[in-house]
CSV table of C-alpha atoms in Angstrom, one decimal:
chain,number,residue,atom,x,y,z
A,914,UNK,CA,0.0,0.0,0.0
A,915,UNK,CA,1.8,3.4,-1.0
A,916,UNK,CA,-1.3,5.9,-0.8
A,917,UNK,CA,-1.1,8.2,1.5
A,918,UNK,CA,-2.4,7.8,4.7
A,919,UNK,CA,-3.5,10.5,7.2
A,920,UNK,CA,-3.4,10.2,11.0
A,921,UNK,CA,-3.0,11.1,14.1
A,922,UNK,CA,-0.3,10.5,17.4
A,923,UNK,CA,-0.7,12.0,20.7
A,924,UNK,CA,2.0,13.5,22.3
A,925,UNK,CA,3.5,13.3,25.8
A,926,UNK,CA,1.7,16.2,26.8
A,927,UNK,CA,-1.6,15.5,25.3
A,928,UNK,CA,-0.9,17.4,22.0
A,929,UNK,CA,-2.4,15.7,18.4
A,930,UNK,CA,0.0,15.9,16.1
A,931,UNK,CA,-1.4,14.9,12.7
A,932,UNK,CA,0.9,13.7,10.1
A,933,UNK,CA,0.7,11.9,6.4
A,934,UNK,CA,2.8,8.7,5.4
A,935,UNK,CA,3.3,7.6,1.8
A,936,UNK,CA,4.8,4.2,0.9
A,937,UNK,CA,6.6,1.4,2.5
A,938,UNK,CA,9.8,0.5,3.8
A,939,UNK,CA,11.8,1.5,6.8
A,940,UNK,CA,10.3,5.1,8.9
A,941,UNK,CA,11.6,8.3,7.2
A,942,UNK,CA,10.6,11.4,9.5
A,943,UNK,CA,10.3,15.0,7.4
A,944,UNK,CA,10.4,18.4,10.2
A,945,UNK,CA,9.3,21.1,8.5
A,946,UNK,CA,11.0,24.6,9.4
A,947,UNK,CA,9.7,27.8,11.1
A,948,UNK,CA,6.1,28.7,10.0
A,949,UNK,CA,5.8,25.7,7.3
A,950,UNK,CA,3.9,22.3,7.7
A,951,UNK,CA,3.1,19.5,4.9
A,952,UNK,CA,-0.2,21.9,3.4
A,953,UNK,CA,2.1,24.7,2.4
A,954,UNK,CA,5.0,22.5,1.5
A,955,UNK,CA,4.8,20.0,-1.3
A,956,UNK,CA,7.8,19.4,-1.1
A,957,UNK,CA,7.9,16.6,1.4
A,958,UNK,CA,5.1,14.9,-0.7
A,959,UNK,CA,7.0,14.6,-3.3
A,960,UNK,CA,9.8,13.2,-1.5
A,961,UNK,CA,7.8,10.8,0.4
A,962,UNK,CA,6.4,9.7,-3.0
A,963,UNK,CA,9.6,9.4,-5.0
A,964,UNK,CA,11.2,7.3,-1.9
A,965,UNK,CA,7.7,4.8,-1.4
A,966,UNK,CA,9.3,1.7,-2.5
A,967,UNK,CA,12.0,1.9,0.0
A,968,UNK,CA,10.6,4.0,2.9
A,969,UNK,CA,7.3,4.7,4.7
A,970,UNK,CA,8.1,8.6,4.9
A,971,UNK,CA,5.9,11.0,7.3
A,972,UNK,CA,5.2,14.6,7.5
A,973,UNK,CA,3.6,16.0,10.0
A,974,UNK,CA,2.2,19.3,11.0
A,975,UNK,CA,4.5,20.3,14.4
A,976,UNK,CA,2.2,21.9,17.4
A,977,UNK,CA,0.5,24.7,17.0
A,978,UNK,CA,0.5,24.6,12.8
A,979,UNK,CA,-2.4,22.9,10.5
A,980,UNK,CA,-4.4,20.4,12.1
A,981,UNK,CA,-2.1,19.7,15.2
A,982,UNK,CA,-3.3,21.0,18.3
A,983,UNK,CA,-0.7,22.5,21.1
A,984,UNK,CA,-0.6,22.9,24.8
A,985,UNK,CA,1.1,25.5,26.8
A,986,UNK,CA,3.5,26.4,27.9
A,987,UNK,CA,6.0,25.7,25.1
A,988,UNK,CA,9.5,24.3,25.7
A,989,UNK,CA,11.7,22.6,23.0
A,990,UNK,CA,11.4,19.4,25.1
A,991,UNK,CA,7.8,19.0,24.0
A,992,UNK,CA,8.7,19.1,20.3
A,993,UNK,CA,11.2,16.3,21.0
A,994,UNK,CA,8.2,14.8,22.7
A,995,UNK,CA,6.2,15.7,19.9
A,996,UNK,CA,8.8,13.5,17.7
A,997,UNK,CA,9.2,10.7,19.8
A,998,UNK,CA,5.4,10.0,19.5
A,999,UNK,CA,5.9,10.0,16.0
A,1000,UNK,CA,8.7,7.7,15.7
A,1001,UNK,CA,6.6,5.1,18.0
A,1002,UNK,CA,3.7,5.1,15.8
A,1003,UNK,CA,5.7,4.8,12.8
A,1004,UNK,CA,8.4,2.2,14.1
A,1005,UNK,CA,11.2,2.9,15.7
A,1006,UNK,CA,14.3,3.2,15.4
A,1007,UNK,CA,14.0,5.9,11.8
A,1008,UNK,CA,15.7,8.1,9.7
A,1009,UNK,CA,14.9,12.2,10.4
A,1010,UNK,CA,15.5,14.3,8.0
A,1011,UNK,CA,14.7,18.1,8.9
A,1012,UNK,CA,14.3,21.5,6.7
A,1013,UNK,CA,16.1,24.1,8.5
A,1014,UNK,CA,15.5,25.1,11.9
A,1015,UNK,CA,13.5,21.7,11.5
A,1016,UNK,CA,17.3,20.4,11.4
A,1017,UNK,CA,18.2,21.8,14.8
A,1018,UNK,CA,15.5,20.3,16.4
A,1019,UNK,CA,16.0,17.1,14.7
A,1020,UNK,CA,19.7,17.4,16.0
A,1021,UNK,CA,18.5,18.1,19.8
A,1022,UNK,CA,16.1,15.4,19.5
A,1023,UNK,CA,19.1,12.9,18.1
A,1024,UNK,CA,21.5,14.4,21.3
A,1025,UNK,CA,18.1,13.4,23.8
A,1026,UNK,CA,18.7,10.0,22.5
A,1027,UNK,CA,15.5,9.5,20.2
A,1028,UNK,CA,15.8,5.9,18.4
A,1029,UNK,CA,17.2,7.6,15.2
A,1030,UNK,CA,19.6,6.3,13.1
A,1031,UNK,CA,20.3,8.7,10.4
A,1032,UNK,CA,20.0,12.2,10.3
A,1033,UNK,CA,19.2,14.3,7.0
A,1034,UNK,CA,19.8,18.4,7.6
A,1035,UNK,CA,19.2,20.6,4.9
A,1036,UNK,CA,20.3,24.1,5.4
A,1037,UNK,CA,19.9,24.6,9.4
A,1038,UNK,CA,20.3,28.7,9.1
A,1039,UNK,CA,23.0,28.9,11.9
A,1040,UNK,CA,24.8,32.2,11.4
A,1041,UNK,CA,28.3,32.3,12.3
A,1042,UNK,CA,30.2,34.8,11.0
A,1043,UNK,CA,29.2,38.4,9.6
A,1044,UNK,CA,28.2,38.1,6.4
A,1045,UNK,CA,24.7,38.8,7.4
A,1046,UNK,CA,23.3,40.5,10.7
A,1047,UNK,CA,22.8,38.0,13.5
A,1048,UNK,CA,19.0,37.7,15.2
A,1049,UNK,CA,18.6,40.6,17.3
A,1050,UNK,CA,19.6,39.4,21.1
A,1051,UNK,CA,15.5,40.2,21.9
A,1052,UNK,CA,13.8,38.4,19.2
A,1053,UNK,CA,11.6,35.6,21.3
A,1054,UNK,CA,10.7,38.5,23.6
A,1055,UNK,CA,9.7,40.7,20.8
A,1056,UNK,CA,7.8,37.6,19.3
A,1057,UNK,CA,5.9,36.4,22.5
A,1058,UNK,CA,5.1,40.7,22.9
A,1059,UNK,CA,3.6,40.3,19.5
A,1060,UNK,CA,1.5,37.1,20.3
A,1061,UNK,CA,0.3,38.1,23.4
A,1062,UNK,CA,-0.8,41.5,22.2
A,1063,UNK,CA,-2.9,40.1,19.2
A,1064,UNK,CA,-0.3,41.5,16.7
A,1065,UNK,CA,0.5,38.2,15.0
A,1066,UNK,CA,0.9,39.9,12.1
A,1067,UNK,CA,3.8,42.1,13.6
A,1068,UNK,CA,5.4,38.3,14.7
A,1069,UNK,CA,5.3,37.5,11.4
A,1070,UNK,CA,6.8,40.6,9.9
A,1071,UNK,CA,9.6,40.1,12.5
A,1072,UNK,CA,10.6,36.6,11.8
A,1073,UNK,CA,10.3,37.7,7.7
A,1074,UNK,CA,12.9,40.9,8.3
A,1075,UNK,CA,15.0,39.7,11.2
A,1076,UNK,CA,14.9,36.0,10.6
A,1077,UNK,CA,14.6,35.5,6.6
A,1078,UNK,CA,16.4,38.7,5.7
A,1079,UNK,CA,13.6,40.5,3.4
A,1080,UNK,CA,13.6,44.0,3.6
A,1081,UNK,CA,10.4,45.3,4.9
A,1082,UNK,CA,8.9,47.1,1.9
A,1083,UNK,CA,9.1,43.3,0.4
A,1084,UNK,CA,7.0,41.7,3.5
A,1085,UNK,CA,4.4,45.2,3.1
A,1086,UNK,CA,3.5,43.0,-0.1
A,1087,UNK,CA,3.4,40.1,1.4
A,1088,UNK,CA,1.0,41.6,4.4
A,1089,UNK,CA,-1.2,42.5,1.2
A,1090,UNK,CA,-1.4,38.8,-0.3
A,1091,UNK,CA,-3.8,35.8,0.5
A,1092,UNK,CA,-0.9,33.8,1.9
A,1093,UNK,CA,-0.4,36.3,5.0
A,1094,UNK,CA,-3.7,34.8,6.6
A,1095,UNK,CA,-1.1,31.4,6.8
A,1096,UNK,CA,1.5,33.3,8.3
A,1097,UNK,CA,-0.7,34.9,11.0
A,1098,UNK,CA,-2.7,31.8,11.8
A,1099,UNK,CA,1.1,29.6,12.5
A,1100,UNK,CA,2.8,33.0,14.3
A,1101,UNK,CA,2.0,32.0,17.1
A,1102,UNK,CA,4.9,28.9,16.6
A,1103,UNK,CA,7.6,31.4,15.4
A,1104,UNK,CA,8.9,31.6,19.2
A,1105,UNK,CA,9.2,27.7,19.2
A,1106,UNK,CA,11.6,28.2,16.5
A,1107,UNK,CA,13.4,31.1,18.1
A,1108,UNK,CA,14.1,29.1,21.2
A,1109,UNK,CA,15.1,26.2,19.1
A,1110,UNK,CA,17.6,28.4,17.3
A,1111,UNK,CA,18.6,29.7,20.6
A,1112,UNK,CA,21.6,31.3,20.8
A,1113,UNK,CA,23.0,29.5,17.1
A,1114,UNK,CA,22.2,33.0,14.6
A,1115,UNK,CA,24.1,35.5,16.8
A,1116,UNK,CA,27.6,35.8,14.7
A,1117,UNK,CA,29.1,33.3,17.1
A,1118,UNK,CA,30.6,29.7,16.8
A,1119,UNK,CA,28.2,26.5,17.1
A,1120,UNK,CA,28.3,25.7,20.4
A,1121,UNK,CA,31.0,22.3,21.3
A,1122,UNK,CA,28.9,20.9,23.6
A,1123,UNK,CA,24.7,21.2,22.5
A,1124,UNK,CA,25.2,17.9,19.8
A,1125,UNK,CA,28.2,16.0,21.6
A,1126,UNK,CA,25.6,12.9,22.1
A,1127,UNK,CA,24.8,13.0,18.1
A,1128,UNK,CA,26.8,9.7,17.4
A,1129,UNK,CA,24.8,8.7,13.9
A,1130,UNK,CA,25.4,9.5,10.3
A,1131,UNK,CA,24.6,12.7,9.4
A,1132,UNK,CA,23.7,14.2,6.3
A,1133,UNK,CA,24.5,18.2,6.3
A,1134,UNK,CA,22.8,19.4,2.7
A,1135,UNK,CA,22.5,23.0,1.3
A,1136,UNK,CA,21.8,24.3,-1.9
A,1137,UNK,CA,24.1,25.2,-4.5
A,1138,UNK,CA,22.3,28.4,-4.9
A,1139,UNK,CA,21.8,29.5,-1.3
A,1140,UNK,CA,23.1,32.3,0.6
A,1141,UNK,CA,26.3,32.1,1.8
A,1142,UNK,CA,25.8,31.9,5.6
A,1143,UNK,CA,24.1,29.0,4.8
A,1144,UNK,CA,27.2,27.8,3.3
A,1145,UNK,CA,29.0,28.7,5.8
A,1146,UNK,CA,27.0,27.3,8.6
A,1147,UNK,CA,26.4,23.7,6.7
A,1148,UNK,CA,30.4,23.8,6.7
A,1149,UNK,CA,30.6,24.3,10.6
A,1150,UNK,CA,27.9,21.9,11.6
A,1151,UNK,CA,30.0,19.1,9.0
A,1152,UNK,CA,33.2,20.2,11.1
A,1153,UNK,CA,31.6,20.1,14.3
A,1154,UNK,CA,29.8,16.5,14.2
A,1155,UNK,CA,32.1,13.4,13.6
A,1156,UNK,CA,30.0,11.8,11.7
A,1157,UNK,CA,28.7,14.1,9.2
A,1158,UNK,CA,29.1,14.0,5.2
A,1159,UNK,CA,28.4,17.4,4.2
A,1160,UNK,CA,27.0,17.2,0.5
A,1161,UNK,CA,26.0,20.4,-2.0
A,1162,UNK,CA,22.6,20.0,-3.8
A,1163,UNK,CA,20.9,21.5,-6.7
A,1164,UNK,CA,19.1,24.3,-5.4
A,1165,UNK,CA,18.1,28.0,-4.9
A,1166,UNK,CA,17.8,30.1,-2.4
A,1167,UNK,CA,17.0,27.6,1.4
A,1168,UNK,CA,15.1,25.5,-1.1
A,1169,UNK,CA,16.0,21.9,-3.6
A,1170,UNK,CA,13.9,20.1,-5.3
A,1171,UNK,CA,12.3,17.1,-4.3
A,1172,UNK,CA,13.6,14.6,-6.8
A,1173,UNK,CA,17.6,15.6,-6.0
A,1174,UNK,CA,16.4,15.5,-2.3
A,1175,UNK,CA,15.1,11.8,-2.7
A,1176,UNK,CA,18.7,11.4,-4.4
A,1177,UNK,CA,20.6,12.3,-1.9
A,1178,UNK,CA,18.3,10.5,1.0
A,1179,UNK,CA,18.4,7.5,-1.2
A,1180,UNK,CA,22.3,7.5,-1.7
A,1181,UNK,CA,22.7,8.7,2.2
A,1182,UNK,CA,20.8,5.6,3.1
A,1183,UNK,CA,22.3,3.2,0.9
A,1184,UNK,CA,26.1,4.2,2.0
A,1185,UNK,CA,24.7,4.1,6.0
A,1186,UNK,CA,22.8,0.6,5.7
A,1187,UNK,CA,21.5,-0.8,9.0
């Protein structure tokens, strides 16, 4: 059976996260990055659909975006909860591959020693050097401000100028489209992010200690298009982890498409064999 299938787990904490799996083989687990989920992202259809006949790939929709529910308060130890349920209804141990700060989580969820084998990063947007302003020191306080004054709007703005890098006449158009009733409604999540992220887009080096435990194969992607801190910060996370193959992808701009992302996951998980 390779149709997709849509479902539901339950969290630690009580949370529903829903997810979709496509095909069959061993668990591949896809985290979406700051404000996107499976509905807004094709992407990790595709993927899941080029890769059926060797892996049971899910996507899922983390708290607080699409048709997940959340539960306060937040902490980045619930979205490692969050995954663990996942892996346990698809069958642990699995692969986890995660879109930007999608990766860092999947990273701090490998260090809390979820069953994971491999681990698939594409384009975690650590900043490291100064080739592009670091995240203002204040930006999960100005982001829970936002939220808790019923600006989501203004959350959204901030994560698009401070986080993304778009100059703010560009998101003024975006404020004007039909996709910014998305971005409000999944605002609220921008802080998880931001906490996830932590201290990692300040200008400084990648921390020794966060990923020590991290002892599987590691996949570090980015595109050959992207900007260069990305480059830059694929580089240091390959330096950092011992076990990391740091590969260069067809892609523009934090983004590849699918069918050279099933490449590389295929030929990542062929070379790593379990």
């Amino acid at each position: 059976m390779t149709e997709n299938v849509s479902a539901a787990g339950v969290s630690a904490d009580g949370t529903v996260i829903a997810f979709t799996a496509w095909g069959e083989g061993e668990p591949l687990i896809i985290i979406d990055g700051a404000t996107a989920y499976p509905a807004i992202n094709p992407t990790n259809e595709e993927v899941g659909r080029l890769l059926s006949e060797e892996f049971r790939t899910y996507a899922y929709d983390r708290r607080g975006r699409g048709e997940s529910t959340d539960t306060a308060p937040y902490a980045v130890e619930r979205e490692i909860e969050d995954l663990a349920a996942l892996i346990e209804v698809a069958g642990a141990p699995a692969t986890v591959f995660g879109w930007s700060s999608g990766a860092v989580l999947a990273l701090d969820a490998a260090a809390a020693g979820l069953p994971i084998t491999r681990l698939a990063l594409f384009e975690p947007p650590f900043v490291v050097d100064d080739s592009r302003p670091p995240l203002p020191a204040d930006y999960v306080e100005r982001l829970d401000a936002a939220v808790a004054d019923g600006r989501p709007g203004d959350a959204a703005e901030l994560f698009m100028t401070a986080a993304v890098g778009l100059p703010a006449e560009a998101v003024g158009g975006i404020r004007q489209s039909e996709f910014w009733p998305i971005m409000e409604a999944v605002a609220p999540t921008i802080a998880y992010d931001g906490r996830i992220m932590g201290t990692t887009m300040s200008g400084a080096q990648l921390p020794r200690d966060r990923w020590a435990a991290v002892t599987v194969p590691t996949l570090v992607m980015h595109g050959t298009g992207t900007y260069p801190f990305i480059i830059t910060a694929a580089q240091a996370l390959a330096e950092l982890l011992p076990t990391a193959t740091l590969r260069a992808v067809e892609g523009e701009q934090h983004s590849a498409p699918a069918g050279v992302l099933a490449a590389a996951l295929r030929d990542f998980a062929h070379a790593h064999a379990h």
